[in-house]
mmCIF file of C-alpha atoms and ligand atoms in Angstrom:
data_model
loop_
_atom_site.group_PDB
_atom_site.id
_atom_site.type_symbol
_atom_site.label_atom_id
_atom_site.label_comp_id
_atom_site.label_asym_id
_atom_site.label_seq_id
_atom_site.Cartn_x
_atom_site.Cartn_y
_atom_site.Cartn_z
ATOM 1 C CA MET A 1 10.570 11.810 63.816
ATOM 2 C CA SER A 2 10.706 9.348 60.936
ATOM 3 C CA SER A 3 8.897 10.052 57.681
ATOM 4 C CA PRO A 4 5.931 7.890 56.609
ATOM 5 C CA GLU A 5 8.135 6.340 53.871
ATOM 6 C CA GLN A 6 10.484 4.915 56.479
ATOM 7 C CA THR A 7 7.817 3.605 58.850
ATOM 8 C CA PRO A 8 6.299 0.307 57.753
ATOM 9 C CA HIS A 9 2.617 0.322 56.826
ATOM 10 C CA ARG A 10 0.378 -1.373 59.371
ATOM 11 C CA SER A 11 -3.067 -2.914 58.950
ATOM 12 C CA GLY A 12 -5.475 -5.145 60.809
ATOM 13 C CA PHE A 13 -8.723 -5.578 62.660
ATOM 14 C CA ALA A 14 -9.859 -3.780 65.806
ATOM 15 C CA ALA A 15 -13.092 -4.862 67.502
ATOM 16 C CA LEU A 16 -15.196 -2.530 69.626
ATOM 17 C CA VAL A 17 -16.878 -4.266 72.526
ATOM 18 C CA GLY A 18 -18.791 -3.042 75.539
ATOM 19 C CA ARG A 19 -22.177 -3.203 77.152
ATOM 20 C CA PRO A 20 -25.231 -1.971 75.229
ATOM 21 C CA ASN A 21 -25.375 1.828 74.833
ATOM 22 C CA ALA A 22 -21.669 2.311 75.665
ATOM 23 C CA GLY A 23 -21.184 4.411 72.522
ATOM 24 C CA LYS A 24 -19.416 1.826 70.324
ATOM 25 C CA THR A 25 -21.186 2.672 67.087
ATOM 26 C CA THR A 26 -20.957 6.429 67.624
ATOM 27 C CA LEU A 27 -17.213 5.995 68.126
ATOM 28 C CA THR A 28 -16.930 3.752 65.058
ATOM 29 C CA ASN A 29 -18.646 6.414 62.944
ATOM 30 C CA ALA A 30 -16.393 9.134 64.402
ATOM 31 C CA LEU A 31 -13.227 7.132 63.689
ATOM 32 C CA VAL A 32 -14.292 6.320 60.124
ATOM 33 C CA GLY A 33 -15.550 9.863 59.580
ATOM 34 C CA GLU A 34 -18.745 8.549 58.047
ATOM 35 C CA LYS A 35 -21.947 6.933 59.234
ATOM 36 C CA VAL A 36 -21.411 3.185 58.928
ATOM 37 C CA GLY A 37 -23.763 2.060 61.687
ATOM 38 C CA ILE A 38 -26.968 3.295 63.270
ATOM 39 C CA VAL A 39 -27.085 4.845 66.727
ATOM 40 C CA SER A 40 -29.828 5.264 69.323
ATOM 41 C CA ASN A 41 -30.256 5.710 73.041
ATOM 42 C CA ARG A 42 -31.989 2.319 73.195
ATOM 43 C CA PRO A 43 -29.811 -0.604 74.191
ATOM 44 C CA GLN A 44 -29.115 -3.302 71.579
ATOM 45 C CA THR A 45 -29.232 -0.985 68.632
ATOM 46 C CA THR A 46 -26.461 -2.832 66.787
ATOM 47 C CA ARG A 47 -27.426 -6.385 65.810
ATOM 48 C CA HIS A 48 -24.556 -7.513 63.602
ATOM 49 C CA ALA A 49 -20.810 -7.002 63.280
ATOM 50 C CA ILE A 50 -20.238 -3.892 61.177
ATOM 51 C CA ARG A 51 -16.945 -3.146 59.490
ATOM 52 C CA GLY A 52 -15.738 0.418 59.159
ATOM 53 C CA VAL A 53 -12.398 1.246 57.570
ATOM 54 C CA VAL A 54 -10.113 4.011 58.852
ATOM 55 C CA HIS A 55 -7.515 5.115 56.292
ATOM 56 C CA ARG A 56 -4.384 6.737 57.716
ATOM 57 C CA PRO A 57 -1.110 7.614 55.970
ATOM 58 C CA GLY A 58 0.804 4.974 57.937
ATOM 59 C CA GLY A 59 -1.854 2.338 58.333
ATOM 60 C CA GLN A 60 -5.365 1.038 57.908
ATOM 61 C CA ILE A 61 -7.627 0.094 60.803
ATOM 62 C CA VAL A 62 -10.551 -2.183 60.003
ATOM 63 C CA LEU A 63 -12.933 -1.542 62.874
ATOM 64 C CA VAL A 64 -15.470 -4.192 63.753
ATOM 65 C CA ASP A 65 -18.359 -2.685 65.706
ATOM 66 C CA THR A 66 -20.272 -5.325 67.639
ATOM 67 C CA PRO A 67 -23.630 -5.653 69.439
ATOM 68 C CA GLY A 68 -23.575 -4.743 73.132
ATOM 69 C CA LEU A 69 -22.533 -7.764 75.197
ATOM 70 C CA HIS A 70 -25.238 -8.462 77.789
ATOM 71 C CA LYS A 71 -27.091 -11.080 79.798
ATOM 72 C CA PRO A 72 -29.309 -12.604 77.083
ATOM 73 C CA LYS A 73 -33.072 -12.846 77.617
ATOM 74 C CA SER A 74 -33.956 -14.242 74.195
ATOM 75 C CA LEU A 75 -32.525 -16.345 71.394
ATOM 76 C CA LEU A 76 -31.778 -13.096 69.564
ATOM 77 C CA GLY A 77 -29.773 -11.937 72.610
ATOM 78 C CA LYS A 78 -27.796 -15.201 72.588
ATOM 79 C CA ARG A 79 -27.076 -14.844 68.884
ATOM 80 C CA LEU A 80 -25.933 -11.250 69.355
ATOM 81 C CA ASN A 81 -23.522 -12.339 72.079
ATOM 82 C CA ASP A 82 -22.250 -15.098 69.768
ATOM 83 C CA VAL A 83 -21.535 -12.462 67.113
ATOM 84 C CA VAL A 84 -19.346 -10.653 69.646
ATOM 85 C CA ARG A 85 -17.497 -13.796 70.729
ATOM 86 C CA ASP A 86 -16.823 -14.851 67.139
ATOM 87 C CA THR A 87 -15.428 -11.403 66.402
ATOM 88 C CA LEU A 88 -13.198 -11.335 69.477
ATOM 89 C CA SER A 89 -11.387 -14.514 68.560
ATOM 90 C CA ASP A 90 -10.264 -13.078 65.251
ATOM 91 C CA VAL A 91 -8.965 -9.522 65.674
ATOM 92 C CA ASP A 92 -5.612 -7.842 66.333
ATOM 93 C CA VAL A 93 -6.781 -5.325 68.939
ATOM 94 C CA ILE A 94 -9.817 -4.938 71.169
ATOM 95 C CA LEU A 95 -11.359 -1.630 72.180
ATOM 96 C CA PHE A 96 -13.240 -2.177 75.406
ATOM 97 C CA CYS A 97 -15.686 0.739 75.631
ATOM 98 C CA VAL A 98 -16.806 1.910 79.074
ATOM 99 C CA PRO A 99 -19.040 4.992 79.294
ATOM 100 C CA ALA A 100 -17.751 7.849 81.474
ATOM 101 C CA ASP A 101 -21.224 8.872 82.598
ATOM 102 C CA GLN A 102 -22.254 5.547 84.143
ATOM 103 C CA PRO A 103 -20.613 3.714 87.043
ATOM 104 C CA VAL A 104 -18.552 0.649 86.167
ATOM 105 C CA GLY A 105 -20.822 -2.278 86.965
ATOM 106 C CA THR A 106 -21.446 -5.994 86.746
ATOM 107 C CA GLY A 107 -22.053 -5.681 82.994
ATOM 108 C CA ASP A 108 -18.509 -4.385 82.488
ATOM 109 C CA ALA A 109 -17.047 -7.022 84.818
ATOM 110 C CA PHE A 110 -18.860 -9.709 82.781
ATOM 111 C CA ILE A 111 -17.223 -8.421 79.600
ATOM 112 C CA ALA A 112 -13.833 -8.114 81.298
ATOM 113 C CA ARG A 113 -14.035 -11.818 82.193
ATOM 114 C CA GLN A 114 -14.611 -12.745 78.540
ATOM 115 C CA LEU A 115 -11.653 -10.609 77.517
ATOM 116 C CA ARG A 116 -9.306 -12.549 79.784
ATOM 117 C CA GLU A 117 -9.548 -15.483 77.386
ATOM 118 C CA VAL A 118 -8.612 -13.381 74.367
ATOM 119 C CA LYS A 119 -5.022 -12.992 73.210
ATOM 120 C CA ALA A 120 -5.273 -9.632 71.433
ATOM 121 C CA PRO A 121 -4.175 -6.514 73.363
ATOM 122 C CA VAL A 122 -7.028 -4.570 74.967
ATOM 123 C CA VAL A 123 -7.340 -0.794 74.801
ATOM 124 C CA VAL A 124 -9.800 0.458 77.387
ATOM 125 C CA VAL A 125 -11.724 3.404 75.973
ATOM 126 C CA VAL A 126 -13.651 5.608 78.375
ATOM 127 C CA THR A 127 -16.380 7.019 76.113
ATOM 128 C CA LYS A 128 -18.731 10.031 76.326
ATOM 129 C CA THR A 129 -16.263 12.212 78.274
ATOM 130 C CA ASP A 130 -18.259 15.277 77.195
ATOM 131 C CA ALA A 131 -21.184 13.972 79.250
ATOM 132 C CA ALA A 132 -19.196 13.642 82.494
ATOM 133 C CA SER A 133 -17.259 15.943 84.821
ATOM 134 C CA LYS A 134 -13.422 15.920 84.870
ATOM 135 C CA LYS A 135 -13.576 14.224 88.258
ATOM 136 C CA GLN A 136 -15.971 11.558 86.955
ATOM 137 C CA VAL A 137 -13.704 10.887 83.971
ATOM 138 C CA ALA A 138 -10.638 10.560 86.209
ATOM 139 C CA GLU A 139 -12.463 8.136 88.489
ATOM 140 C CA GLN A 140 -13.725 6.145 85.523
ATOM 141 C CA LEU A 141 -10.222 5.861 84.074
ATOM 142 C CA MET A 142 -9.074 4.363 87.369
ATOM 143 C CA ALA A 143 -12.048 2.016 87.701
ATOM 144 C CA ALA A 144 -11.881 0.897 84.067
ATOM 145 C CA SER A 145 -8.150 0.202 84.180
ATOM 146 C CA GLN A 146 -8.760 -2.205 87.028
ATOM 147 C CA LEU A 147 -11.159 -4.283 84.945
ATOM 148 C CA VAL A 148 -8.578 -5.801 82.592
ATOM 149 C CA GLU A 149 -4.899 -5.764 81.868
ATOM 150 C CA ALA A 150 -4.970 -2.917 79.370
ATOM 151 C CA ALA A 151 -2.337 -1.977 76.807
ATOM 152 C CA GLU A 152 -3.658 1.602 77.028
ATOM 153 C CA VAL A 153 -6.498 3.506 78.676
ATOM 154 C CA VAL A 154 -7.900 6.399 76.642
ATOM 155 C CA PRO A 155 -10.717 8.856 77.365
ATOM 156 C CA VAL A 156 -12.625 10.016 74.246
ATOM 157 C CA SER A 157 -15.701 11.900 73.166
ATOM 158 C CA ALA A 158 -17.057 10.723 69.841
ATOM 159 C CA VAL A 159 -19.589 13.536 69.865
ATOM 160 C CA ASN A 160 -17.100 16.421 70.011
ATOM 161 C CA GLY A 161 -14.160 14.509 68.531
ATOM 162 C CA ASP A 162 -11.988 14.823 71.606
ATOM 163 C CA GLN A 163 -9.002 12.405 71.505
ATOM 164 C CA VAL A 164 -10.415 10.508 68.514
ATOM 165 C CA GLU A 165 -7.313 11.092 66.413
ATOM 166 C CA LEU A 166 -5.025 10.169 69.265
ATOM 167 C CA LEU A 167 -6.914 6.899 69.583
ATOM 168 C CA GLU A 168 -6.378 6.243 65.865
ATOM 169 C CA ASP A 169 -2.615 6.782 66.157
ATOM 170 C CA LEU A 170 -2.479 4.478 69.089
ATOM 171 C CA LEU A 171 -4.486 1.748 67.336
ATOM 172 C CA VAL A 172 -2.323 1.863 64.213
ATOM 173 C CA GLY A 173 0.713 1.330 66.462
ATOM 174 C CA LEU A 174 -0.828 -1.854 67.856
ATOM 175 C CA LEU A 175 -1.538 -3.421 64.449
ATOM 176 C CA PRO A 176 0.838 -5.777 62.663
ATOM 177 C CA GLU A 177 2.847 -4.666 59.649
ATOM 178 C CA GLY A 178 0.992 -5.256 56.404
ATOM 179 C CA PRO A 179 -0.507 -3.678 53.278
ATOM 180 C CA PRO A 180 -3.955 -2.032 53.196
ATOM 181 C CA LEU A 181 -6.793 -4.585 53.283
ATOM 182 C CA TYR A 182 -9.391 -2.353 51.639
ATOM 183 C CA PRO A 183 -9.082 0.117 48.739
ATOM 184 C CA GLU A 184 -8.700 3.792 49.680
ATOM 185 C CA GLU A 185 -12.253 4.798 48.748
ATOM 186 C CA GLN A 186 -13.991 2.050 50.726
ATOM 187 C CA THR A 187 -15.232 2.818 54.246
ATOM 188 C CA THR A 188 -17.465 -0.193 54.892
ATOM 189 C CA ASP A 189 -18.551 -3.481 53.357
ATOM 190 C CA GLU A 190 -22.155 -3.201 54.480
ATOM 191 C CA ASP A 191 -24.521 -3.913 51.594
ATOM 192 C CA THR A 192 -26.920 -1.174 50.537
ATOM 193 C CA GLU A 193 -30.129 -3.066 51.333
ATOM 194 C CA ARG A 194 -29.026 -3.708 54.877
ATOM 195 C CA GLN A 195 -27.974 -0.071 55.324
ATOM 196 C CA ILE A 196 -31.395 1.014 54.133
ATOM 197 C CA ALA A 197 -33.182 -1.366 56.492
ATOM 198 C CA GLU A 198 -31.012 -0.067 59.334
ATOM 199 C CA LEU A 199 -31.816 3.577 58.546
ATOM 200 C CA ILE A 200 -35.502 2.725 58.821
ATOM 201 C CA ARG A 201 -34.952 0.933 62.119
ATOM 202 C CA GLU A 202 -32.927 3.886 63.415
ATOM 203 C CA ALA A 203 -35.683 6.333 62.540
ATOM 204 C CA ALA A 204 -38.221 4.090 64.271
ATOM 205 C CA LEU A 205 -36.235 3.281 67.430
ATOM 206 C CA GLU A 206 -36.477 6.673 69.102
ATOM 207 C CA LYS A 207 -40.156 7.054 68.287
ATOM 208 C CA VAL A 208 -41.447 4.027 70.125
ATOM 209 C CA ARG A 209 -41.413 3.148 73.790
ATOM 210 C CA GLN A 210 -41.387 0.257 76.221
ATOM 211 C CA GLU A 211 -40.432 -3.049 74.631
ATOM 212 C CA VAL A 212 -41.152 -2.069 71.021
ATOM 213 C CA PRO A 213 -37.521 -1.205 70.106
ATOM 214 C CA TYR A 214 -36.464 -4.751 71.029
ATOM 215 C CA SER A 215 -39.374 -6.230 69.078
ATOM 216 C CA LEU A 216 -38.661 -4.326 65.901
ATOM 217 C CA ALA A 217 -36.900 -5.712 62.850
ATOM 218 C CA VAL A 218 -36.826 -4.229 59.355
ATOM 219 C CA THR A 219 -36.418 -5.948 56.005
ATOM 220 C CA VAL A 220 -36.204 -4.489 52.531
ATOM 221 C CA GLU A 221 -38.545 -6.535 50.348
ATOM 222 C CA GLU A 222 -38.049 -4.743 47.054
ATOM 223 C CA MET A 223 -35.686 -2.170 45.684
ATOM 224 C CA SER A 224 -35.542 -0.894 42.131
ATOM 225 C CA ARG A 225 -33.858 1.978 40.330
ATOM 226 C CA ARG A 226 -35.138 3.888 37.343
ATOM 227 C CA PRO A 227 -34.452 7.252 35.695
ATOM 228 C CA ASP A 228 -35.951 10.078 37.744
ATOM 229 C CA PRO A 229 -38.815 11.604 35.713
ATOM 230 C CA LYS A 230 -38.292 14.877 37.609
ATOM 231 C CA ARG A 231 -34.513 15.212 37.081
ATOM 232 C CA PRO A 232 -32.853 14.618 33.682
ATOM 233 C CA ASP A 233 -29.693 12.831 34.910
ATOM 234 C CA GLY A 234 -31.023 11.652 38.252
ATOM 235 C CA GLU A 235 -32.120 8.266 39.489
ATOM 236 C CA LEU A 236 -35.219 7.379 41.455
ATOM 237 C CA VAL A 237 -34.935 4.480 43.870
ATOM 238 C CA GLU A 238 -38.110 2.727 44.936
ATOM 239 C CA VAL A 239 -37.928 0.876 48.229
ATOM 240 C CA HIS A 240 -40.555 -1.315 49.789
ATOM 241 C CA ALA A 241 -39.747 -2.301 53.376
ATOM 242 C CA LEU A 242 -41.468 -4.201 56.159
ATOM 243 C CA LEU A 243 -41.325 -3.297 59.834
ATOM 244 C CA HIS A 244 -41.830 -6.501 61.793
ATOM 245 C CA VAL A 245 -43.142 -6.392 65.343
ATOM 246 C CA GLU A 246 -43.742 -9.304 67.674
ATOM 247 C CA ARG A 247 -47.281 -8.685 68.890
ATOM 248 C CA PRO A 248 -50.479 -7.226 67.385
ATOM 249 C CA SER A 249 -50.605 -4.666 70.254
ATOM 250 C CA GLN A 250 -47.313 -3.177 69.025
ATOM 251 C CA LYS A 251 -48.613 -2.383 65.577
ATOM 252 C CA PRO A 252 -50.633 0.733 66.532
ATOM 253 C CA MET A 253 -47.645 2.034 68.537
ATOM 254 C CA LEU A 254 -45.588 2.085 65.370
ATOM 255 C CA LEU A 255 -48.349 3.427 63.153
ATOM 256 C CA GLY A 256 -49.502 6.234 65.441
ATOM 257 C CA ARG A 257 -52.830 8.004 65.248
ATOM 258 C CA GLY A 258 -53.900 8.232 61.611
ATOM 259 C CA GLY A 259 -50.502 6.826 60.607
ATOM 260 C CA SER A 260 -48.666 9.875 61.991
ATOM 261 C CA ILE A 261 -45.709 7.960 63.503
ATOM 262 C CA ILE A 262 -44.988 5.714 60.532
ATOM 263 C CA LYS A 263 -45.151 8.804 58.342
ATOM 264 C CA GLN A 264 -42.488 10.537 60.458
ATOM 265 C CA ILE A 265 -40.348 7.409 60.354
ATOM 266 C CA GLY A 266 -40.624 7.322 56.564
ATOM 267 C CA THR A 267 -39.708 10.981 56.138
ATOM 268 C CA GLU A 268 -36.667 10.709 58.401
ATOM 269 C CA ALA A 269 -35.409 7.439 56.919
ATOM 270 C CA ARG A 270 -35.870 8.730 53.380
ATOM 271 C CA THR A 271 -33.615 11.720 54.046
ATOM 272 C CA GLY A 272 -30.848 9.390 55.238
ATOM 273 C CA MET A 273 -31.332 7.105 52.234
ATOM 274 C CA GLU A 274 -31.138 9.943 49.754
ATOM 275 C CA THR A 275 -27.798 10.979 51.259
ATOM 276 C CA LEU A 276 -26.578 7.388 51.158
ATOM 277 C CA LEU A 277 -27.719 6.670 47.604
ATOM 278 C CA GLY A 278 -27.288 10.105 46.062
ATOM 279 C CA ALA A 279 -30.675 9.660 44.429
ATOM 280 C CA ARG A 280 -34.286 10.530 45.089
ATOM 281 C CA VAL A 281 -36.096 7.835 47.056
ATOM 282 C CA HIS A 282 -39.673 6.708 47.015
ATOM 283 C CA LEU A 283 -40.236 4.760 50.212
ATOM 284 C CA GLU A 284 -43.145 2.524 51.083
ATOM 285 C CA LEU A 285 -43.367 1.137 54.607
ATOM 286 C CA HIS A 286 -45.667 -1.530 56.010
ATOM 287 C CA VAL A 287 -45.973 -2.818 59.546
ATOM 288 C CA THR A 288 -46.494 -6.529 59.990
ATOM 289 C CA VAL A 289 -46.641 -8.946 62.925
ATOM 290 C CA LEU A 290 -44.100 -11.758 63.027
ATOM 291 C CA GLY A 291 -45.150 -13.480 66.251
ATOM 292 C CA GLU A 292 -42.442 -13.702 68.951
ATOM 293 C CA TRP A 293 -39.655 -13.726 66.376
ATOM 294 C CA GLN A 294 -36.921 -13.092 68.965
ATOM 295 C CA ASP A 295 -37.160 -16.677 70.172
ATOM 296 C CA ASP A 296 -37.828 -18.455 66.902
ATOM 297 C CA PRO A 297 -34.760 -19.747 65.031
ATOM 298 C CA LYS A 298 -36.504 -19.823 61.629
ATOM 299 C CA LYS A 299 -37.884 -16.318 61.987
ATOM 300 C CA LEU A 300 -34.497 -15.035 63.153
ATOM 301 C CA ASN A 301 -32.937 -16.528 60.036
ATOM 302 C CA ARG A 302 -35.605 -14.936 57.852
ATOM 303 C CA LEU A 303 -34.758 -11.556 59.408
ATOM 304 C CA GLY A 304 -31.032 -12.098 58.880
ATOM 305 C CA TYR A 305 -30.063 -12.566 62.555
HETATM 306 N N1 GTP B 401 -22.760 12.823 75.044
HETATM 307 C C1 GTP B 401 -22.349 11.794 74.321
HETATM 308 N N2 GTP B 401 -23.241 10.834 73.963
HETATM 309 C C2 GTP B 401 -22.787 9.803 73.233
HETATM 310 C C3 GTP B 401 -21.419 9.673 72.840
HETATM 311 N N3 GTP B 401 -21.293 8.527 72.148
HETATM 312 C C4 GTP B 401 -22.518 7.979 72.113
HETATM 313 N N4 GTP B 401 -23.425 8.733 72.741
HETATM 314 C C5 GTP B 401 -24.880 8.464 72.885
HETATM 315 O O1 GTP B 401 -25.068 7.230 73.547
HETATM 316 C C6 GTP B 401 -26.179 6.505 73.001
HETATM 317 C C7 GTP B 401 -25.717 5.124 72.558
HETATM 318 O O2 GTP B 401 -24.809 5.250 71.482
HETATM 319 P P1 GTP B 401 -24.470 4.031 70.499
HETATM 320 O O3 GTP B 401 -23.286 4.445 69.710
HETATM 321 O O4 GTP B 401 -25.687 3.591 69.766
HETATM 322 O O5 GTP B 401 -24.068 2.921 71.562
HETATM 323 P P2 GTP B 401 -23.649 1.385 71.270
HETATM 324 O O6 GTP B 401 -22.639 1.020 72.271
HETATM 325 O O7 GTP B 401 -23.302 1.198 69.842
HETATM 326 O O8 GTP B 401 -25.007 0.640 71.617
HETATM 327 P P3 GTP B 401 -25.491 -0.865 71.148
HETATM 328 O O9 GTP B 401 -25.354 -0.941 69.682
HETATM 329 O O10 GTP B 401 -26.913 -0.876 71.577
HETATM 330 O O11 GTP B 401 -24.653 -1.829 71.897
HETATM 331 C C8 GTP B 401 -26.713 7.375 71.863
HETATM 332 O O12 GTP B 401 -27.823 8.113 72.339
HETATM 333 C C9 GTP B 401 -25.546 8.280 71.525
HETATM 334 O O13 GTP B 401 -25.937 9.516 70.987
HETATM 335 C C10 GTP B 401 -20.504 10.706 73.234
HETATM 336 O O14 GTP B 401 -19.303 10.710 72.926
HETATM 337 N N5 GTP B 401 -21.038 11.728 73.979
HETATM 338 MG MG1 MG B 402 -24.100 0.023 68.445
#
């Protein structure tokens, strides 16, 4: 075994791709050891490329979590796929995530075809192994390795941490030699306002049904900090955010009877924000209709997509 001093330092970019709900963001968070992106059991939770930095003694992996690659049904869907394609062309390694608890399907084959055009080595990651039997995992490893020419095939569970460190070692080995790209203390370059908007969207996603998750976008309209009147050295952050839906009929679904749902969303999101900001948060949420924004280029721009 050589000591870390003798081994050259490695650094570079590793993109996570896979169909919606494959577990990309959960794995990103597990690798970084911190929550950098929001997670839900609704497809298309991630809507932009999110960087998360993994610091290791011998190397630094800059993960780029991407939206689930899918057959687009809206202009938003097309833009999300474009985000993935732009990312793929510019990274050192690709992690192709295939869930262990779902059969390999046309969605995975579609992604595999895109990966054939990419030069970077592909690591096939069979995710969610805790949710599948040993037999299922073994079969999935076989099926997934037939999808692309893989540099490695690794089963992991982001939820119980199984094989996560092994995956890190393996990724570092596939990166080029180079100095760290981010300072030691930095784990993401997401800006605070966007993280806050995402925490609100995360809290809302699991509370609404049917098409509402797809129709929901969140923007932070105002954010200000002042000394906390209740704590001598503390700060109080005031946030005013808008939850945009596409149709008037979706508004009551988000508000709930007597405002009960939006209240729950606010309470949950606020807890996450207080952890993120290390300050007390006063959160004001409003629901507004931004007609059919998913197919309107100007509205998509306004929402940051
Ligand atoms: N049991 C189990 N569930 C997992 C694991 N990883 C992710 N999940 C669940 O799978 C669902 C989707 O996870 P995400 O990480 O949001 O999936 P994603 O691939 O980022 O999804 P998109 O952003 O929509 O493309 C969530 O309900 C997670 O809790 C895992 O290792 N084990
Ligand atoms: Mg995601």
